[in-house]
Coordinates of C-alpha atoms in Angstrom, one line a residue:
M47 CA -4.9 -20.0 33.5
D48 CA -7.5 -18.0 31.6
S49 CA -6.6 -19.1 28.0
Q50 CA -8.5 -16.3 26.3
R51 CA -6.8 -13.4 28.1
S52 CA -3.4 -15.0 27.9
F53 CA -3.9 -15.5 24.2
L54 CA -5.0 -11.9 23.8
I55 CA -1.6 -10.8 25.1
I56 CA 0.2 -13.1 22.7
A57 CA -2.1 -11.9 19.9
L58 CA -1.3 -8.2 20.7
A59 CA 2.4 -9.0 20.7
I60 CA 2.2 -10.8 17.4
V61 CA 0.1 -8.2 15.7
S62 CA 2.4 -5.5 17.0
F63 CA 5.4 -7.4 15.8
F64 CA 4.0 -7.9 12.3
L65 CA 2.9 -4.3 11.9
W66 CA 6.2 -3.1 13.1
Q67 CA 8.1 -5.5 10.8
E68 CA 6.0 -4.5 7.7
W69 CA 6.4 -0.8 8.6
Q70 CA 10.2 -1.1 9.0
K71 CA 10.6 -3.0 5.8
D72 CA 8.6 -0.5 3.7
Y73 CA 8.7 2.8 5.6
G74 CA 11.5 2.6 8.1
P75 CA 14.5 4.9 8.0
K76 CA 16.7 4.5 5.0
P77 CA 20.5 5.0 4.9
A78 CA 21.5 8.6 4.9
V79 CA 22.9 10.1 1.7
P80 CA 26.6 10.8 2.1
Q81 CA 27.6 14.4 2.6
V82 CA 29.5 14.4 -0.6
Q83 CA 26.4 13.4 -2.5
Q84 CA 24.4 16.2 -0.8
Q85 CA 27.0 18.7 -1.9
Q86 CA 26.8 17.3 -5.5
Q87 CA 23.0 17.7 -5.3
A88 CA 23.2 21.4 -4.7
A89 CA 24.9 21.8 -8.1
A90 CA 22.5 19.5 -9.8
D91 CA 19.0 20.7 -8.9
S92 CA 18.2 21.5 -12.5
S93 CA 20.2 18.9 -14.2
S94 CA 17.5 16.3 -14.8
A95 CA 16.9 17.5 -18.3
S96 CA 20.5 16.5 -19.2
L97 CA 19.9 12.9 -18.2
F98 CA 19.4 10.4 -21.0
V99 CA 19.9 6.8 -21.8
D100 CA 22.4 5.6 -24.4
S101 CA 21.9 2.2 -26.0
N102 CA 25.5 1.2 -25.5
E103 CA 26.8 3.3 -22.6
G104 CA 23.7 3.3 -20.3
P105 CA 22.6 6.3 -18.4
R106 CA 24.9 9.3 -18.3
Q107 CA 24.9 13.0 -17.8
T108 CA 25.6 15.6 -20.6
V109 CA 26.1 19.3 -20.7
Q110 CA 23.0 21.5 -20.2
P111 CA 22.6 23.7 -23.3
E112 CA 21.9 27.4 -23.3
A113 CA 18.6 27.4 -25.2
T114 CA 15.5 28.3 -23.1
A115 CA 12.7 25.8 -23.0
R116 CA 9.0 26.6 -22.6
R117 CA 6.3 25.0 -20.4
V118 CA 3.2 23.6 -22.1
K119 CA 0.1 23.5 -19.8
V120 CA -2.4 20.8 -20.2
R121 CA -5.8 20.5 -18.4
T122 CA -8.2 17.6 -18.4
D123 CA -11.0 16.8 -16.0
V124 CA -8.7 14.6 -13.9
L125 CA -5.2 15.9 -14.7
E126 CA -3.3 19.2 -14.9
L127 CA 0.2 18.9 -16.4
E128 CA 3.2 20.9 -17.3
I129 CA 5.3 19.6 -20.2
D130 CA 8.8 21.1 -20.7
T131 CA 9.6 21.5 -24.5
R132 CA 13.2 20.6 -23.5
G133 CA 12.9 16.9 -24.1
G134 CA 9.1 16.8 -23.8
D135 CA 9.3 15.9 -20.2
I136 CA 6.4 16.0 -17.7
V137 CA 7.7 18.3 -15.0
G138 CA 4.5 19.1 -13.2
L139 CA 1.3 17.1 -12.5
T140 CA -1.6 17.9 -10.2
L141 CA -4.7 15.8 -9.4
P142 CA -7.7 18.2 -9.2
Q143 CA -10.0 15.4 -8.1
Y144 CA -8.0 14.8 -4.9
A145 CA -7.7 17.4 -2.2
L146 CA -4.3 18.0 -0.6
T147 CA -5.7 17.5 2.9
K148 CA -9.2 16.9 4.2
G149 CA -11.3 19.9 3.5
S150 CA -8.6 21.7 1.6
A151 CA -9.3 23.6 -1.6
E152 CA -5.8 22.9 -2.9
P153 CA -5.5 19.9 -5.2
Y154 CA -2.9 17.1 -4.6
V155 CA 0.3 17.8 -6.4
L156 CA 2.0 14.6 -7.4
M157 CA 4.9 15.8 -9.7
R158 CA 6.8 19.1 -9.4
Q159 CA 10.1 21.0 -9.6
L160 CA 9.9 23.2 -6.6
G161 CA 12.1 24.3 -3.7
G162 CA 15.0 22.0 -4.6
F163 CA 12.7 19.0 -4.9
E164 CA 12.2 17.4 -8.2
Y165 CA 9.8 14.6 -9.3
V166 CA 9.5 14.3 -13.1
A167 CA 8.6 11.8 -15.9
Q168 CA 11.1 11.8 -18.8
S169 CA 11.2 10.0 -22.1
G170 CA 13.2 10.3 -25.3
L171 CA 15.1 8.6 -28.2
T172 CA 18.6 7.6 -28.1
A173 CA 20.9 5.2 -30.1
R174 CA 22.9 6.4 -33.1
D175 CA 20.3 8.8 -34.5
G176 CA 18.2 9.7 -31.5
P177 CA 17.9 13.4 -30.6
D178 CA 18.9 12.6 -27.0
R179 CA 22.1 10.8 -28.1
S180 CA 24.1 13.9 -28.7
G181 CA 25.3 16.4 -26.1
S182 CA 22.0 17.8 -25.1
R183 CA 18.2 17.0 -24.9
A184 CA 16.1 17.9 -27.8
L185 CA 14.2 21.2 -27.9
Y186 CA 10.7 20.6 -29.4
R187 CA 8.5 23.2 -31.1
T188 CA 4.9 23.6 -30.1
D189 CA 1.9 25.4 -31.7
A190 CA 0.5 26.5 -28.4
T191 CA 1.4 26.6 -24.7
E192 CA -2.0 25.8 -23.3
F193 CA -4.3 22.9 -24.1
T194 CA -7.7 22.0 -22.5
L195 CA -9.7 18.9 -23.0
S196 CA -13.1 19.7 -24.3
G197 CA -14.3 16.4 -25.8
D198 CA -13.4 12.7 -25.3
T199 CA -9.7 13.0 -26.3
L200 CA -7.0 15.6 -26.5
V201 CA -3.8 15.4 -28.5
V202 CA -0.9 17.6 -27.5
P203 CA 1.8 17.5 -30.2
L204 CA 5.5 18.6 -30.0
Y205 CA 7.6 18.8 -33.2
L206 CA 11.3 18.3 -33.9
D207 CA 13.5 17.9 -37.0
H208 CA 16.7 16.1 -36.3
N209 CA 19.3 15.3 -39.0
G210 CA 16.7 14.2 -41.6
L211 CA 14.4 12.6 -39.0
Q212 CA 11.0 14.3 -38.6
I213 CA 9.7 13.7 -35.1
E214 CA 6.3 14.4 -33.6
K215 CA 6.0 13.5 -29.9
R216 CA 2.3 13.3 -29.0
F217 CA 0.6 13.1 -25.7
I218 CA -2.9 11.6 -26.0
F219 CA -5.3 12.3 -23.2
T220 CA -8.7 10.7 -22.6
A221 CA -11.6 12.1 -20.5
G222 CA -11.8 10.6 -17.1
R223 CA -8.6 8.6 -17.4
Y224 CA -5.2 9.0 -15.7
D225 CA -3.3 7.1 -18.3
V226 CA -1.7 9.1 -21.1
R227 CA -0.5 7.6 -24.4
V228 CA 2.9 9.0 -25.4
E229 CA 3.7 8.4 -29.1
Y230 CA 6.7 9.1 -31.4
L231 CA 5.6 9.5 -35.0
L232 CA 8.9 9.2 -36.9
V233 CA 9.4 9.9 -40.7
N234 CA 12.9 9.4 -42.2
N235 CA 13.3 12.1 -44.8
S236 CA 16.9 11.3 -45.4
N237 CA 18.7 8.9 -47.8
E238 CA 20.1 6.7 -45.1
V239 CA 18.8 4.3 -42.4
K240 CA 18.2 5.9 -39.1
T241 CA 18.4 4.0 -35.8
V242 CA 16.7 5.1 -32.6
Q243 CA 15.9 3.6 -29.3
P244 CA 13.0 4.7 -26.9
Y245 CA 13.3 5.0 -23.2
Q246 CA 11.1 6.3 -20.4
H247 CA 12.0 6.9 -16.8
L248 CA 10.9 8.5 -13.5
L249 CA 13.1 10.7 -11.5
Q250 CA 12.6 11.8 -7.9
N251 CA 14.6 13.3 -5.0
I252 CA 15.5 10.6 -2.5
D253 CA 14.9 12.9 0.4
N254 CA 11.9 15.3 0.3
G255 CA 11.9 16.2 4.0
E256 CA 8.7 14.3 4.8
S257 CA 8.5 11.8 7.7
S258 CA 6.4 8.8 8.4
S259 CA 4.6 7.6 11.5
M260 CA 4.2 3.9 12.3
F261 CA 0.4 3.9 11.9
M262 CA 0.0 6.4 9.0
P263 CA 3.0 5.7 6.8
I264 CA 4.2 7.7 3.8
Y265 CA 5.8 5.4 1.4
R266 CA 8.1 6.7 -1.3
G267 CA 10.0 4.5 -3.5
A268 CA 10.2 2.7 -6.8
A269 CA 8.8 -0.6 -8.0
Y270 CA 8.8 -2.6 -11.2
G271 CA 7.1 -5.6 -12.9
S272 CA 8.6 -8.0 -15.3
S273 CA 7.7 -11.2 -17.1
S274 CA 9.2 -13.3 -14.3
E275 CA 8.1 -11.1 -11.4
R276 CA 4.7 -9.3 -11.4
Y277 CA 5.6 -6.9 -8.6
K278 CA 8.8 -6.0 -6.9
K279 CA 9.7 -3.0 -4.7
Y280 CA 13.0 -1.3 -5.4
D281 CA 13.4 1.5 -3.0
F282 CA 15.9 4.3 -2.9
S283 CA 18.2 2.4 -0.6
D284 CA 18.3 -0.4 -3.2
M285 CA 19.2 2.1 -5.9
Q286 CA 22.0 3.5 -3.8
K287 CA 23.4 -0.1 -3.5
T288 CA 22.9 -1.5 -7.0
N289 CA 21.7 -0.4 -10.3
L290 CA 18.7 -2.4 -11.5
A291 CA 19.3 -4.2 -14.8
I292 CA 16.5 -6.6 -15.9
S293 CA 15.6 -7.7 -19.4
T294 CA 12.0 -8.6 -19.9
Q295 CA 9.2 -8.6 -22.5
G296 CA 6.8 -5.8 -21.6
G297 CA 7.1 -4.9 -18.0
W298 CA 6.6 -1.6 -16.2
V299 CA 8.4 0.8 -13.8
A300 CA 6.8 3.1 -11.1
M301 CA 7.3 5.5 -8.3
L302 CA 5.0 4.9 -5.3
E303 CA 3.7 7.0 -2.5
H304 CA 0.9 6.1 -0.1
Y305 CA -2.3 6.5 -2.2
F306 CA -0.8 7.5 -5.5
V307 CA 1.5 6.1 -8.2
S308 CA 3.2 7.2 -11.4
A309 CA 4.3 4.6 -13.9
W310 CA 5.7 4.0 -17.4
I311 CA 4.4 1.0 -19.3
P312 CA 6.4 0.4 -22.4
D313 CA 5.2 -1.7 -25.4
A314 CA 4.1 -5.0 -24.0
N315 CA 5.3 -6.8 -27.1
S316 CA 8.9 -5.4 -27.1
N317 CA 11.9 -6.6 -25.2
N318 CA 12.7 -3.9 -22.7
Q319 CA 15.6 -3.3 -20.3
L320 CA 14.5 -2.1 -16.8
Y321 CA 17.1 0.1 -15.1
S322 CA 17.8 2.3 -12.2
L323 CA 20.5 4.7 -11.0
V324 CA 21.1 7.5 -8.5
H325 CA 21.5 10.8 -10.4
G326 CA 23.1 14.0 -9.2
G327 CA 23.8 12.6 -5.8
N328 CA 20.2 12.7 -4.5
K329 CA 17.9 11.7 -7.2
G330 CA 16.5 8.2 -7.8
V331 CA 15.8 7.0 -11.3
I332 CA 13.9 4.0 -12.5
G333 CA 13.1 3.4 -16.1
A334 CA 12.7 1.2 -19.1
R335 CA 14.6 1.2 -22.4
G336 CA 13.2 -0.5 -25.5
E337 CA 14.9 -2.1 -28.4
A338 CA 16.8 -0.1 -31.0
V339 CA 14.9 0.1 -34.3
D340 CA 15.9 1.0 -37.8
I341 CA 13.9 3.3 -40.0
D342 CA 14.6 3.0 -43.7
P343 CA 14.7 6.1 -46.0
G344 CA 11.1 7.3 -46.6
Q345 CA 9.7 5.0 -43.9
T346 CA 7.3 6.1 -41.2
L347 CA 7.4 4.4 -37.8
T348 CA 5.4 4.9 -34.6
L349 CA 6.7 4.1 -31.1
S350 CA 4.5 4.3 -28.1
A351 CA 4.3 3.8 -24.3
V352 CA 1.7 4.6 -21.6
F353 CA 2.3 7.0 -18.8
Y354 CA 0.1 6.7 -15.7
A355 CA -0.1 9.2 -12.8
G356 CA -2.9 9.1 -10.3
P357 CA -4.6 7.2 -7.6
K358 CA -3.9 3.5 -6.9
D359 CA -7.1 2.4 -8.5
Q360 CA -6.7 -1.4 -8.6
D361 CA -9.2 -2.1 -11.5
N362 CA -7.6 0.5 -13.8
L363 CA -4.1 -0.4 -12.9
A364 CA -4.7 -4.1 -13.6
Q365 CA -5.9 -3.2 -17.1
L366 CA -2.8 -1.3 -17.9
A367 CA -0.1 -3.9 -17.0
N368 CA 0.2 -7.2 -15.4
G369 CA 1.0 -6.7 -11.7
L370 CA 0.6 -2.9 -11.7
D371 CA -2.4 -3.2 -9.4
L372 CA -0.1 -4.7 -6.8
T373 CA 1.2 -1.3 -6.2
V374 CA -1.8 -1.1 -3.8
D375 CA 0.5 -2.9 -1.4
Y376 CA -1.5 -5.0 1.1
G377 CA 1.7 -6.7 2.4
F378 CA 2.2 -10.5 2.8
L379 CA -1.6 -11.0 3.4
W380 CA -2.6 -9.5 0.0
F381 CA -4.5 -12.7 -0.8
I382 CA -6.9 -12.0 2.1
S383 CA -6.9 -8.2 1.7
Q384 CA -7.9 -8.2 -2.0
P385 CA -11.1 -10.3 -1.4
L386 CA -11.9 -8.3 1.6
F387 CA -11.5 -5.0 -0.3
W388 CA -13.7 -6.4 -3.1
L389 CA -16.4 -7.3 -0.7
L390 CA -16.1 -3.9 1.1
T391 CA -16.4 -2.1 -2.2
F392 CA -19.4 -4.2 -3.3
I393 CA -21.2 -3.4 -0.1
Q394 CA -20.3 0.3 -0.3
G395 CA -21.8 0.4 -3.7
F396 CA -25.2 -0.4 -2.1
V397 CA -25.1 1.6 1.1
G398 CA -23.1 4.6 -0.2
N399 CA -21.1 5.0 3.1
W400 CA -17.7 3.4 3.8
G401 CA -18.3 3.3 7.6
V402 CA -21.6 1.5 7.1
A403 CA -19.9 -0.9 4.7
I404 CA -17.3 -1.6 7.4
I405 CA -20.0 -2.5 9.9
I406 CA -21.8 -4.8 7.4
I407 CA -18.5 -6.6 6.5
T408 CA -17.8 -7.1 10.2
L409 CA -21.3 -8.6 10.6
I410 CA -20.6 -10.9 7.7
V411 CA -17.1 -12.0 9.0
K412 CA -18.4 -12.6 12.5
G413 CA -21.4 -14.4 11.2
L414 CA -19.2 -16.8 9.2
M415 CA -17.0 -17.3 12.2
Y416 CA -19.9 -18.0 14.6
P417 CA -19.4 -21.8 14.6
L418 CA -15.8 -21.4 15.7
T419 CA -16.8 -18.7 18.2
K420 CA -19.2 -21.1 19.7
I421 CA -16.6 -23.8 20.0
Q422 CA -14.3 -21.2 21.7
Y423 CA -16.7 -20.1 24.4
E424 CA -17.9 -23.6 25.0
S425 CA -14.4 -24.8 25.4
M426 CA -13.5 -22.0 27.8
A427 CA -16.5 -22.7 29.9
K428 CA -15.7 -26.4 30.1
M429 CA -12.2 -25.7 31.0
R430 CA -13.3 -23.5 33.9
N431 CA -15.6 -26.4 35.1
L432 CA -12.7 -28.7 34.9
K433 CA -10.5 -26.5 37.0
P434 CA -11.1 -28.5 40.3
K435 CA -10.2 -31.8 38.6
I436 CA -7.2 -30.2 37.0
E437 CA -5.9 -28.9 40.3
E438 CA -6.5 -32.3 41.8
L439 CA -4.3 -33.9 39.1
Q440 CA -1.6 -31.3 39.6
A441 CA -1.6 -32.0 43.3
R442 CA -1.4 -35.7 42.8
Y443 CA 1.3 -35.7 40.2
K444 CA 3.3 -32.6 41.3
D445 CA 6.4 -34.6 41.7
D446 CA 5.9 -36.8 38.5
R447 CA 5.7 -34.6 35.4
Q448 CA 5.8 -37.6 33.1
K449 CA 2.6 -39.0 34.5
M450 CA 0.9 -35.6 34.8
G451 CA 0.8 -35.1 31.0
P452 CA -0.9 -38.3 30.0
A453 CA -3.3 -38.0 32.9
M454 CA -4.3 -34.4 31.8
M455 CA -4.8 -35.6 28.3
E456 CA -7.0 -38.5 29.4
L457 CA -9.1 -36.1 31.4
Y458 CA -9.5 -33.8 28.4
R459 CA -10.5 -36.8 26.2
K460 CA -13.0 -38.1 28.8
E461 CA -14.6 -34.7 29.2
K462 CA -14.4 -34.0 25.5
V463 CA -12.6 -30.8 26.0
N464 CA -10.0 -29.3 23.6
P465 CA -7.6 -27.1 25.7
M466 CA -6.7 -25.2 22.5
G467 CA -10.3 -24.7 21.4
G468 CA -10.4 -21.2 22.8
C469 CA -7.5 -20.1 20.7
L470 CA -8.6 -21.2 17.2
P471 CA -11.0 -18.4 16.4
M472 CA -8.4 -15.8 17.5
L473 CA -5.8 -17.4 15.3
I474 CA -8.1 -17.0 12.3
Q475 CA -9.0 -13.4 13.3
M476 CA -5.4 -12.3 13.5
P477 CA -4.6 -12.4 9.8
I478 CA -8.0 -10.9 9.0
F479 CA -7.2 -8.0 11.4
L480 CA -3.8 -7.5 9.7
A481 CA -5.4 -7.8 6.2
L482 CA -8.0 -5.2 7.0
Y483 CA -5.3 -2.9 8.5
W484 CA -3.6 -2.8 5.1
V485 CA -6.9 -2.3 3.3
F486 CA -7.7 0.7 5.4
V487 CA -4.2 2.2 5.1
E488 CA -3.5 1.5 1.5
S489 CA -6.9 1.8 -0.3
V490 CA -7.2 5.3 -1.8
E491 CA -11.0 4.8 -1.9
L492 CA -11.0 5.3 1.9
R493 CA -8.9 8.4 1.7
H494 CA -10.9 11.2 3.2
A495 CA -14.0 9.0 3.2
P496 CA -16.5 10.2 5.9
F497 CA -18.5 8.1 8.2
M498 CA -20.7 10.3 10.4
L499 CA -20.5 13.0 13.0
W500 CA -16.8 13.7 13.9
I501 CA -15.5 10.8 11.9
T502 CA -14.8 12.6 8.6
D503 CA -11.8 10.5 7.4
L504 CA -11.9 6.6 7.9
S505 CA -8.2 6.4 6.8
A506 CA -7.1 8.7 9.6
K507 CA -7.1 8.2 13.4
D508 CA -10.2 9.3 15.4
P509 CA -9.6 13.0 16.2
L510 CA -11.5 12.7 19.4
Y511 CA -10.4 9.2 20.4
V512 CA -14.0 8.1 21.0
L513 CA -13.8 4.9 19.1
P514 CA -10.6 3.6 20.9
V515 CA -12.2 4.4 24.2
L516 CA -15.4 2.6 23.3
F517 CA -13.3 -0.3 22.2
G518 CA -11.6 -0.4 25.6
I519 CA -15.0 -0.4 27.3
S520 CA -16.3 -3.2 25.1
M521 CA -13.2 -5.2 25.9
F522 CA -13.7 -4.5 29.6
L523 CA -17.3 -5.8 29.4
M524 CA -16.1 -8.9 27.7
Q525 CA -13.7 -9.4 30.7
K526 CA -16.6 -9.1 33.1
L527 CA -18.4 -11.9 31.3
T528 CA -15.4 -14.2 31.8
P529 CA -14.0 -13.4 35.3
M530 CA -10.3 -14.0 36.0
Q531 CA -9.2 -17.4 37.0
V532 CA -5.5 -16.5 37.5
T533 CA -4.2 -16.1 41.0
D534 CA -0.8 -14.5 40.3
P535 CA -1.2 -10.8 41.3
L536 CA 1.0 -9.6 38.5
Q537 CA -1.1 -11.4 35.9
Q538 CA -4.2 -10.1 37.5
K539 CA -3.0 -6.5 37.1
L540 CA -1.9 -7.1 33.6
M541 CA -5.3 -8.5 32.7
M542 CA -7.0 -5.6 34.4
W543 CA -5.1 -3.0 32.5
M544 CA -5.2 -4.7 29.1
P545 CA -8.4 -2.8 27.9
V546 CA -6.6 0.5 28.7
A547 CA -3.4 -0.7 26.9
F548 CA -5.4 -1.7 23.8
S549 CA -7.3 1.6 23.7
I550 CA -4.1 3.5 23.8
F551 CA -2.6 1.2 21.2
F552 CA -5.5 2.0 18.9
F553 CA -5.3 5.8 19.3
W554 CA -3.1 5.9 16.2
F555 CA -4.9 3.4 14.1
P556 CA -7.1 4.4 11.2
S557 CA -10.6 5.0 12.6
G558 CA -12.0 2.6 10.0
L559 CA -10.0 -0.2 11.5
V560 CA -11.0 0.7 15.1
L561 CA -14.6 0.9 14.0
Y562 CA -14.3 -2.6 12.6
W563 CA -12.7 -3.9 15.9
L564 CA -15.3 -2.1 18.1
V565 CA -18.2 -3.5 16.1
S566 CA -16.5 -6.9 16.2
N567 CA -16.3 -6.7 20.0
L568 CA -19.9 -5.7 20.3
I569 CA -21.0 -8.7 18.2
S570 CA -18.8 -10.9 20.3
L571 CA -20.5 -9.7 23.4
A572 CA -23.9 -10.5 21.9
Q573 CA -22.7 -13.9 20.8
M574 CA -21.1 -14.7 24.2
L575 CA -24.3 -13.9 26.0
Y576 CA -26.4 -16.0 23.6
I577 CA -23.9 -19.0 23.8
Y578 CA -23.6 -18.8 27.6
K579 CA -27.3 -18.6 28.0
G580 CA -27.7 -21.9 26.0
M581 CA -24.9 -23.5 28.0
E582 CA -26.5 -22.6 31.4
K583 CA -29.7 -24.3 30.3
K584 CA -27.6 -27.5 29.7
G585 CA -26.2 -27.1 33.2
I586 CA -22.8 -26.0 32.2
H587 CA -21.6 -23.1 34.4
T588 CA -20.1 -20.2 32.3
R589 CA -19.2 -17.7 35.0
K590 CA -17.5 -19.6 37.8
A591 CA -15.3 -22.6 38.0

């Protein structure tokens, strides 16, 4: 049996299974929201402003007041926000540095309240004297409704007087950064101790009408990090089953989607309670609640948290919170994907083209694996040369399987042939293939990254399917260099059609990944010709048994 081709079939099956398993786990269909909850949602589209967190009772809904809030618009070089003065919530957020689609003039909208869909970032003060403890959210005052960053920093203040407590809620923006510092400056002007408790959470519709494909997934869901677990997904189906309740020092909570993330990072030195719930029937909420603090008469106190909304930039996220960079989810092979991504980024910094960087990293990987590749092809050639002796043993011991096994092993030992030698390099390449798959799918740096000619987005499939077809041709040429040794007609047909099957399979893969595999095949062809030429000089036949 031709071990390489048989193993290719096994490899394809295993790769397909792992990709499907990972996709189902993260992006597969989730339980449908019951009809009763859908009906409740129709009456709760604008109720997010009435959601708050009580230190004793937990999250609950209150009556929406009659007062009308205003929207404060904020513009920086990388963010455009809308802040609702009702609660000081972020109800709209656009990323002007990222196009909605390739070539589009429209920026990517991350957070919004539009057409029945709601995705907002809320924060407030509860406990006994918090303005969000009573029957409604606080209505803040503002000096202006439009703010634009013109220097290095921008401070957007909101003001509130609440039962002797003077509150200034400040949003502090920095040029070039997607993280925003949110502070509460509290002054107790009363004659009694005031007690407040900060909270921050993210709220988003569970169903937004978008769909995922197996090869270009659109992940939407929550995640959190704690002192005991750096990164843990907690998707909407988890919220529908159980409310999250974890005590931790520091920690963070986030909402994820493909290339972008929003997150609240509370004070790293405080003890926080991470929580989740389903609000209004069809809105998932994940948040963090801090410790209740007392403010003595005349005392001034500052409470703060960091809000992040933007691309999944691993370096920046790692600086903000422990484990937040893992929201760039490379799956179970993250320990391979992260070094590969670092190397890919390092190379791209020199060549300035992600496609060229992919070609170079392929050359490096194949070069490092050349010793194993040499063992593979030499082993395959030796196995083909041993075929007559193997057939002779099979005929001699066809009625005695117990003797055939030791006889075969003795033949392999005598001829210094490892029957599994042709499989080892492919076993090593499979996890690299999977790791690179997640690098190309998850890394925002490759989003809309052009290569050349018709390849304008390495994170999307080849629009003309040229790369998958070239890959199939390269695979066919590899087959011609290693003629079939199988005699079963069904297996022969399967081997013959395998390049076509792989080409079709790769039609939906990111073009960057197909580029990697095509270049890998071309390098393998060159290595195969070089190795076989050397073996022919030694008298070892490489084409025929």
